[in-house]
Coordinates of C-alpha atoms and ligand atoms in Angstrom, one line a residue:
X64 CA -163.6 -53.7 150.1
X65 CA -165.7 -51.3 152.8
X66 CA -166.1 -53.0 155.6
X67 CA -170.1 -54.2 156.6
X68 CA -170.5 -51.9 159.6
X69 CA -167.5 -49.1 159.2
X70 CA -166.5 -47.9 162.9
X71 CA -166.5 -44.2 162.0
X72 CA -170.2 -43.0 161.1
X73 CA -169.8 -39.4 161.0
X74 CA -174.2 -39.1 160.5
X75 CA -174.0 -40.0 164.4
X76 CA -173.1 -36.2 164.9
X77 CA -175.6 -35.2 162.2
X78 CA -179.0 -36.9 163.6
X79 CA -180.7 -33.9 165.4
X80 CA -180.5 -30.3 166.0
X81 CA -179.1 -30.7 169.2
X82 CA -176.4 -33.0 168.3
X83 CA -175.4 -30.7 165.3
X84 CA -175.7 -27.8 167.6
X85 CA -172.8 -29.8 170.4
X86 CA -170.7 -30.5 167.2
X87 CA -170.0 -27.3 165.9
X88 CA -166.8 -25.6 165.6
X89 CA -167.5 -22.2 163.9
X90 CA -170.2 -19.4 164.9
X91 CA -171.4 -16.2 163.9
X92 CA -171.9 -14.0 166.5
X93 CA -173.4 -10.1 165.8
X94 CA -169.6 -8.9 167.6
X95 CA -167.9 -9.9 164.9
X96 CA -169.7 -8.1 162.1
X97 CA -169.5 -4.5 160.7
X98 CA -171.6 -2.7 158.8
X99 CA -170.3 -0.4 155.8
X100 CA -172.5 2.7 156.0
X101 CA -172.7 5.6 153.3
X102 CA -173.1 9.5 154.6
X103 CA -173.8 11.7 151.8
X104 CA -173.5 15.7 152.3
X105 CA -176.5 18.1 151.2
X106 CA -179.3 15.7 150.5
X107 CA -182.5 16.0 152.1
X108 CA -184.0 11.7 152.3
X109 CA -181.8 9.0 152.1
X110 CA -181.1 7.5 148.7
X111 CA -182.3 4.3 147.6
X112 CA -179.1 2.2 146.2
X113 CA -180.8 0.6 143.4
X114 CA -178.1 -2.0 143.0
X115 CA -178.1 -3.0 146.4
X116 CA -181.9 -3.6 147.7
X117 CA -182.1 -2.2 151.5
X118 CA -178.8 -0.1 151.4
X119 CA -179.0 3.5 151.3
X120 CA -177.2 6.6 151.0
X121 CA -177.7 7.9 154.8
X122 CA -178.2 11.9 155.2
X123 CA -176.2 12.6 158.5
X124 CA -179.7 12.0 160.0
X125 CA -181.1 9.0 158.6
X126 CA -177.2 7.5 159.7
X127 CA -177.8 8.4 162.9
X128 CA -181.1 6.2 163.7
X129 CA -179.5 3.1 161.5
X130 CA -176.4 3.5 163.6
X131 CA -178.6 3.5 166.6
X132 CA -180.2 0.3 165.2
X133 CA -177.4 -1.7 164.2
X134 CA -175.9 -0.6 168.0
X135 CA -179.1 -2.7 169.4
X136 CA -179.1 -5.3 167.0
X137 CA -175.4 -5.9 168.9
X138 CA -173.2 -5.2 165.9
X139 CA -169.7 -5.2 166.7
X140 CA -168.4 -1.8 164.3
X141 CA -169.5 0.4 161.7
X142 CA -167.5 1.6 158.8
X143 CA -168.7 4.9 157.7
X144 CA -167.9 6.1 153.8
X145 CA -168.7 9.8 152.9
X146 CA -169.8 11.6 150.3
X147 CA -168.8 15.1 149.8
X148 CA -171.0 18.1 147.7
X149 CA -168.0 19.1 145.9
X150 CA -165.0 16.6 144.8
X151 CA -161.8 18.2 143.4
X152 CA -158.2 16.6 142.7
X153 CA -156.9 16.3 145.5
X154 CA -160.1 15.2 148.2
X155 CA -160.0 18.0 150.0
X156 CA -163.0 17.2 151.3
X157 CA -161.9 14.4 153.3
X158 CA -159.5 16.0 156.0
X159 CA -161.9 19.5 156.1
X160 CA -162.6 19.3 159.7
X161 CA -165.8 20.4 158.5
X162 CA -165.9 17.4 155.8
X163 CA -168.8 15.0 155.8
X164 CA -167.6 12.1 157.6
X165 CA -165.9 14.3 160.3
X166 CA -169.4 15.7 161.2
X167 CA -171.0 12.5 160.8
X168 CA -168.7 10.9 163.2
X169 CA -169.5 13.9 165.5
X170 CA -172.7 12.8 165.5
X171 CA -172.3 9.1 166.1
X172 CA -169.7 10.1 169.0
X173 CA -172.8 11.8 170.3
X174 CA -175.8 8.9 169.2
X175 CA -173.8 5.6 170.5
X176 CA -170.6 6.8 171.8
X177 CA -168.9 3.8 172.8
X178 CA -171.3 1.4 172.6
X179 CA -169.9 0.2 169.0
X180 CA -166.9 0.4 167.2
X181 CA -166.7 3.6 165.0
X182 CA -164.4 2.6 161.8
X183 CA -164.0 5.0 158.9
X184 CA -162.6 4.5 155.3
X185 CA -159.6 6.3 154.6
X186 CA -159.3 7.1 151.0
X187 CA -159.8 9.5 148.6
X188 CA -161.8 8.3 145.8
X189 CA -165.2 9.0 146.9
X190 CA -163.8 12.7 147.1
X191 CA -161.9 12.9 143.9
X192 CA -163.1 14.5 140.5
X193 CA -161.2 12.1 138.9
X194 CA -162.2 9.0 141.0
X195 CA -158.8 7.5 141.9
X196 CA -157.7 6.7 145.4
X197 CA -154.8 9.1 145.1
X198 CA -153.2 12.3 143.6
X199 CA -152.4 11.9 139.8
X200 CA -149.4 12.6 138.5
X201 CA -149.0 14.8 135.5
X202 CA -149.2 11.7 133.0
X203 CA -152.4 10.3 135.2
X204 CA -150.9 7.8 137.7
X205 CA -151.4 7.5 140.7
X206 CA -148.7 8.9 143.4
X207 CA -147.7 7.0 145.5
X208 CA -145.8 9.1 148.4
X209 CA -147.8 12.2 147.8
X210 CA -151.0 10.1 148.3
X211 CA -149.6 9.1 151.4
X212 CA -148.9 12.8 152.8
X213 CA -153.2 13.7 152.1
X214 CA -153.8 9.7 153.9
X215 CA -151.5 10.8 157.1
X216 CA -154.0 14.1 157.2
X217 CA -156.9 12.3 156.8
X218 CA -156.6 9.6 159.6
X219 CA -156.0 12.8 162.3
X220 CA -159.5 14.3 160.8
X221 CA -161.2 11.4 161.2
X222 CA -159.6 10.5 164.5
X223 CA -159.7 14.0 165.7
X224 CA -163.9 13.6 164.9
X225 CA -163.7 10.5 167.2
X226 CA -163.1 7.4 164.9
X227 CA -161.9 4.4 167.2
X228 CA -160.6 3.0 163.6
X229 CA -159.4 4.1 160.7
X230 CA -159.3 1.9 157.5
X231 CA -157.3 2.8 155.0
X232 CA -158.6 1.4 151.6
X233 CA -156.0 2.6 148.9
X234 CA -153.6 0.0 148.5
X235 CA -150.8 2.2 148.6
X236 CA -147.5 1.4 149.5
X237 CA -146.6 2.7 153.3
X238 CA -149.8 3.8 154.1
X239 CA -149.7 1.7 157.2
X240 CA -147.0 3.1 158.4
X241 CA -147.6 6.5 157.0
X242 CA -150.8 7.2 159.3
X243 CA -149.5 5.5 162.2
X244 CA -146.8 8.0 162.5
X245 CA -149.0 11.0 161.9
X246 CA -151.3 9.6 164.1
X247 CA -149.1 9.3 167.0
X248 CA -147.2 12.5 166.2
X249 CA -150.9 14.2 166.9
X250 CA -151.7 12.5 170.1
X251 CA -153.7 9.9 168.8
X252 CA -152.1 6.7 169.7
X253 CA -154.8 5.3 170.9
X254 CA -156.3 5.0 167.4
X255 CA -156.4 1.7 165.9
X256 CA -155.3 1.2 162.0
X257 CA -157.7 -1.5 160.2
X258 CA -155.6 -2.0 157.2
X259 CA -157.6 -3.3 153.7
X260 CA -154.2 -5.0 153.4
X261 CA -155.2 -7.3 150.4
X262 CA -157.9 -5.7 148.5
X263 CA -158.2 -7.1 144.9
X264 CA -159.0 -5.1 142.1
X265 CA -162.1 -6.9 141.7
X266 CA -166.1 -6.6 139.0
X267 CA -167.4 -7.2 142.5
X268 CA -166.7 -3.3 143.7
X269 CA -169.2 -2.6 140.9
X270 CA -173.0 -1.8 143.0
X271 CA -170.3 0.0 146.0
X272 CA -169.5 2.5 143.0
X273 CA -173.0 3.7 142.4
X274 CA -173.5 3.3 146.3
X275 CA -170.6 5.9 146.8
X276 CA -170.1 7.5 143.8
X277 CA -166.6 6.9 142.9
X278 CA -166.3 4.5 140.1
X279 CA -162.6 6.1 138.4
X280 CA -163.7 8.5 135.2
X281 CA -160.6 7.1 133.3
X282 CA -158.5 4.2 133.4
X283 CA -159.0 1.0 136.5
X284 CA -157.4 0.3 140.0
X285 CA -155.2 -2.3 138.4
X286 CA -152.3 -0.3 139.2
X287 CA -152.7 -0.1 142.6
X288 CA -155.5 -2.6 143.8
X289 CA -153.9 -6.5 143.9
X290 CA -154.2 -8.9 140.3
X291 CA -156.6 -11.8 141.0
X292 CA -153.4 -13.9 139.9
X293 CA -150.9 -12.7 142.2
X294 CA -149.4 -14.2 145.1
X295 CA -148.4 -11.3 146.8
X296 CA -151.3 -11.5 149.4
X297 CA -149.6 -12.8 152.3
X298 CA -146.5 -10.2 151.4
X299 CA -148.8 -7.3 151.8
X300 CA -150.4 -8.3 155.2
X301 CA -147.0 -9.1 156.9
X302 CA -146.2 -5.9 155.4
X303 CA -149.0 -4.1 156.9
X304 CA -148.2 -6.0 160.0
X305 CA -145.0 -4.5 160.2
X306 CA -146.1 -1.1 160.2
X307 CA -148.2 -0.9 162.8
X308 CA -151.4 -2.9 161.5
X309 CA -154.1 -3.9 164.4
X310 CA -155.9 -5.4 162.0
X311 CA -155.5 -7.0 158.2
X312 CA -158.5 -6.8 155.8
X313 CA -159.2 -9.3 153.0
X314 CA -161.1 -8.3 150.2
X315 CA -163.7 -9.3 148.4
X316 CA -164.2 -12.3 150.7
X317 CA -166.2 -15.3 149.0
X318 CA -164.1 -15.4 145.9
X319 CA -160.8 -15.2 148.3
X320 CA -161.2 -17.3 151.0
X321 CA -158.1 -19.2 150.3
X322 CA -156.3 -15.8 151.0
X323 CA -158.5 -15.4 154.3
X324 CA -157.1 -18.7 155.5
X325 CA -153.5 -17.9 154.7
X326 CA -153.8 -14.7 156.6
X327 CA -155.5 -16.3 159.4
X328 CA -152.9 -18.7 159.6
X329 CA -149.9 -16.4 159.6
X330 CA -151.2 -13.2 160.9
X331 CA -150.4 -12.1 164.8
X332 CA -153.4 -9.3 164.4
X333 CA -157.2 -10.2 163.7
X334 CA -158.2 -10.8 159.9
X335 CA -161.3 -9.0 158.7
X336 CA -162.7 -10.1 155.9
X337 CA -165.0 -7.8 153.9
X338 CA -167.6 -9.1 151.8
X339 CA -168.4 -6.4 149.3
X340 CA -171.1 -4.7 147.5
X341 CA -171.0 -7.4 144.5
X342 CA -171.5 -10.5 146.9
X343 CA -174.6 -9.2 148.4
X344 CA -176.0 -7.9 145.3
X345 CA -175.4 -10.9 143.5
X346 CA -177.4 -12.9 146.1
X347 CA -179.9 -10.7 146.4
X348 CA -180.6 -10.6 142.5
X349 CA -181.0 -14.2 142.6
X350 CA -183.1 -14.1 145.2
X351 CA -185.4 -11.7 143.7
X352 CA -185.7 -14.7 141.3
X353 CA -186.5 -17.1 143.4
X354 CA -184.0 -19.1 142.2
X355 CA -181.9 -18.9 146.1
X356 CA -183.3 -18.3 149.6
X357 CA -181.5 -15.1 150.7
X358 CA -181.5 -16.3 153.8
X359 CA -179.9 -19.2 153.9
X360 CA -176.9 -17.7 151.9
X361 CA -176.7 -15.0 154.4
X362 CA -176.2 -17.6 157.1
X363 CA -173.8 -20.1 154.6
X364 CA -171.5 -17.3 153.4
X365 CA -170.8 -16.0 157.0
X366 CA -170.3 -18.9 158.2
X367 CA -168.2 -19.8 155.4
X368 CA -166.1 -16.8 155.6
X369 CA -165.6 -17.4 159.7
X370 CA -164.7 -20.9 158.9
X371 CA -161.5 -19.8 156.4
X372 CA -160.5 -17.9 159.9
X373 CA -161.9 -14.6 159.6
X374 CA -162.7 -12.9 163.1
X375 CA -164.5 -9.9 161.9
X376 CA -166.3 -9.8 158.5
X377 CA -167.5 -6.5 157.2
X378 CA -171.0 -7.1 155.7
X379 CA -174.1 -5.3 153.9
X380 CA -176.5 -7.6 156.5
X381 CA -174.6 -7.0 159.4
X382 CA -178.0 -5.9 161.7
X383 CA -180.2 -8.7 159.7
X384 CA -177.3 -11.5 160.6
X385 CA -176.7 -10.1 164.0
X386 CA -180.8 -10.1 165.1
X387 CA -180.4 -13.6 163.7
X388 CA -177.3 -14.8 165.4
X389 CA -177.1 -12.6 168.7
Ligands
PBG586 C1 -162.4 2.4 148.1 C2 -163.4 1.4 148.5 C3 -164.1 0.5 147.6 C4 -164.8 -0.3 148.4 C5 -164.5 0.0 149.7 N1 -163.6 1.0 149.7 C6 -164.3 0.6 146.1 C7 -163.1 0.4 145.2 O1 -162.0 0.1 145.6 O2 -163.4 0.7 144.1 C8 -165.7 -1.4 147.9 C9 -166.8 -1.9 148.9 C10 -167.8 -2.8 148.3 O3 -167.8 -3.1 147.1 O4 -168.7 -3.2 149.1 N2 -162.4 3.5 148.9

């Protein structure tokens, strides 16, 4: 039987603000959160993202004044993603020193300097015909090793444009340690590698597809992007640790917070966590419904995500949760 007046009332802690306030254990604060940005080359306004209300495809100007606002609002990093005019097989877009997100970082060298954290993605499927993340092979996979050889000439682009970070995003075998040693072979030591060491092959990339055009035009990412039903997660970040990581990405973050933990717990680096296209739109839909207060989500999800362990989270409402949170 319960005793009458149990000694351990945990409500105590619960009563006001203030005393909620005292007993918390996890914040939010606007340093820990990046915010994914999308450059596209040749277009004159920025472009609405339909799926994802309040994200847009930035021309190099337009990115300029949101990176200027997300610097005041106190954001901690931005991740930029480009889109090139012209895609071909091999991405050669995305190491032209000319290339869209080498000029755009130019110009966010120039806007904020130092004041943020400059990230960039490093892959090739927004500057693909085909869509994949790496060079095909003649039957239509995806290689490996000769991915890795366009990835190590990619990260010096980007970090010869001024990028403090560079993310690689493909899930490719080596790629950690691939562009740490061409980074350092080109003087850029310096340059930190934010690995996406456990990104699923997840329905929640779906609105970030139309947001940066590179949904694949044959075929999936199951091949190279992690099952849902694997247990290979932790294997990949100590991997990714082991070749240099200064950072290990989770990805998508609600569904795989169990993973966030277990890489919080064993990791020596920081753990990102990003929370993708799909978990904001899917709030955001509802919300247009009525049926949840965007809000509130905002705030529970981060919060949620930091709790699993996550010091950085990569998120669509980085500047709205960093105004709120400071
Ligand atoms: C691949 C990349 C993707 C995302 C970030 N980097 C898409 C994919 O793997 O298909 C998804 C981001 C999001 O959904 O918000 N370069």
């Amino acid at each position: 039987m319960p005793p009458e007046y149990p000694a351990a009332r945990p409500r105590r802690l619960r009563r006001t603000p203030a005393l909620r306030r005292l007993a918390a254990s996890t914040s939010v604060r606007a340093s820990d959160l990046v915010l994914p940005m999308v450059v596209k080359e040749g277009i004159a306004q920025p472009q609405p993202v339909p799926s994802m209300p309040g994200v847009v495809q930035h021309t190099r100007d337009s990115l300029r004044k949101a990176a200027a606002e997300a610097v005041a609002a106190g954001v901690g990093g931005l991740m930029v993603f480009g889109i090139p005019a012209v895609k071909d097989s091999r991405g050669s877009a995305a190491d032209d020193p000319d290339g869209i997100v080498q000029q755009a970082l130019a110009d966010l060298v120039a806007e904020v300097g130092d004041a943020t954290v400059l990230m960039t993605d490093l892959c090739l499927d927004e500057y693909t015909d085909h869509g994949h993340c790496g060079l095909l092979t003649d039957t239509g996979e995806v290689d490996n090793d000769a991915t890795l050889e366009r990835y190590a000439s990619i990260a010096v682009a980007q970090a010869r444009a001024g990028a403090h970070v560079v993310g690689p995003s493909g899930m490719m075998d080596g790629q950690v340690a691939a562009i740490r040693r061409s980074l350092d072979q080109a003087g850029f030591g310096q340059v930190a590698i934010c690995a996406y060491s456990a990104k699923y092959a997840s329905a929640f990339y779906g609105p970030f597809r139309d947001a940066a055009e590179c949904a694949p035009r044959f075929g999936d990412r199951s091949a190279y992007q992690q099952d849902p039903s694997a247990r290979d997660a932790l294997h990949e970040v100590m991997l990714d640790v082991g070749e240099g990581a200064d950072i290990v990405m989770i990805k998508p973050a609600l569904p795989y917070l169990d993973v966030v933990a277990q890489a919080a717990a064993a990791s020596p680096v920081p753990v990102a966590a990003y929370q993708v296209s799909g978990e904001y739109a899917m709030a955001h839909a509802a919300a247009a419904n009525g049926w949840l207060d965007l809000d509130a989500v905002v705030a529970e999800t981060l919060t949620a995500i930091r709790r699993a362990g996550a010091s950085i989270i990569l998120t669509y409402w980085a500047v709205e949760a960093a105004r709120r949170f400071g």
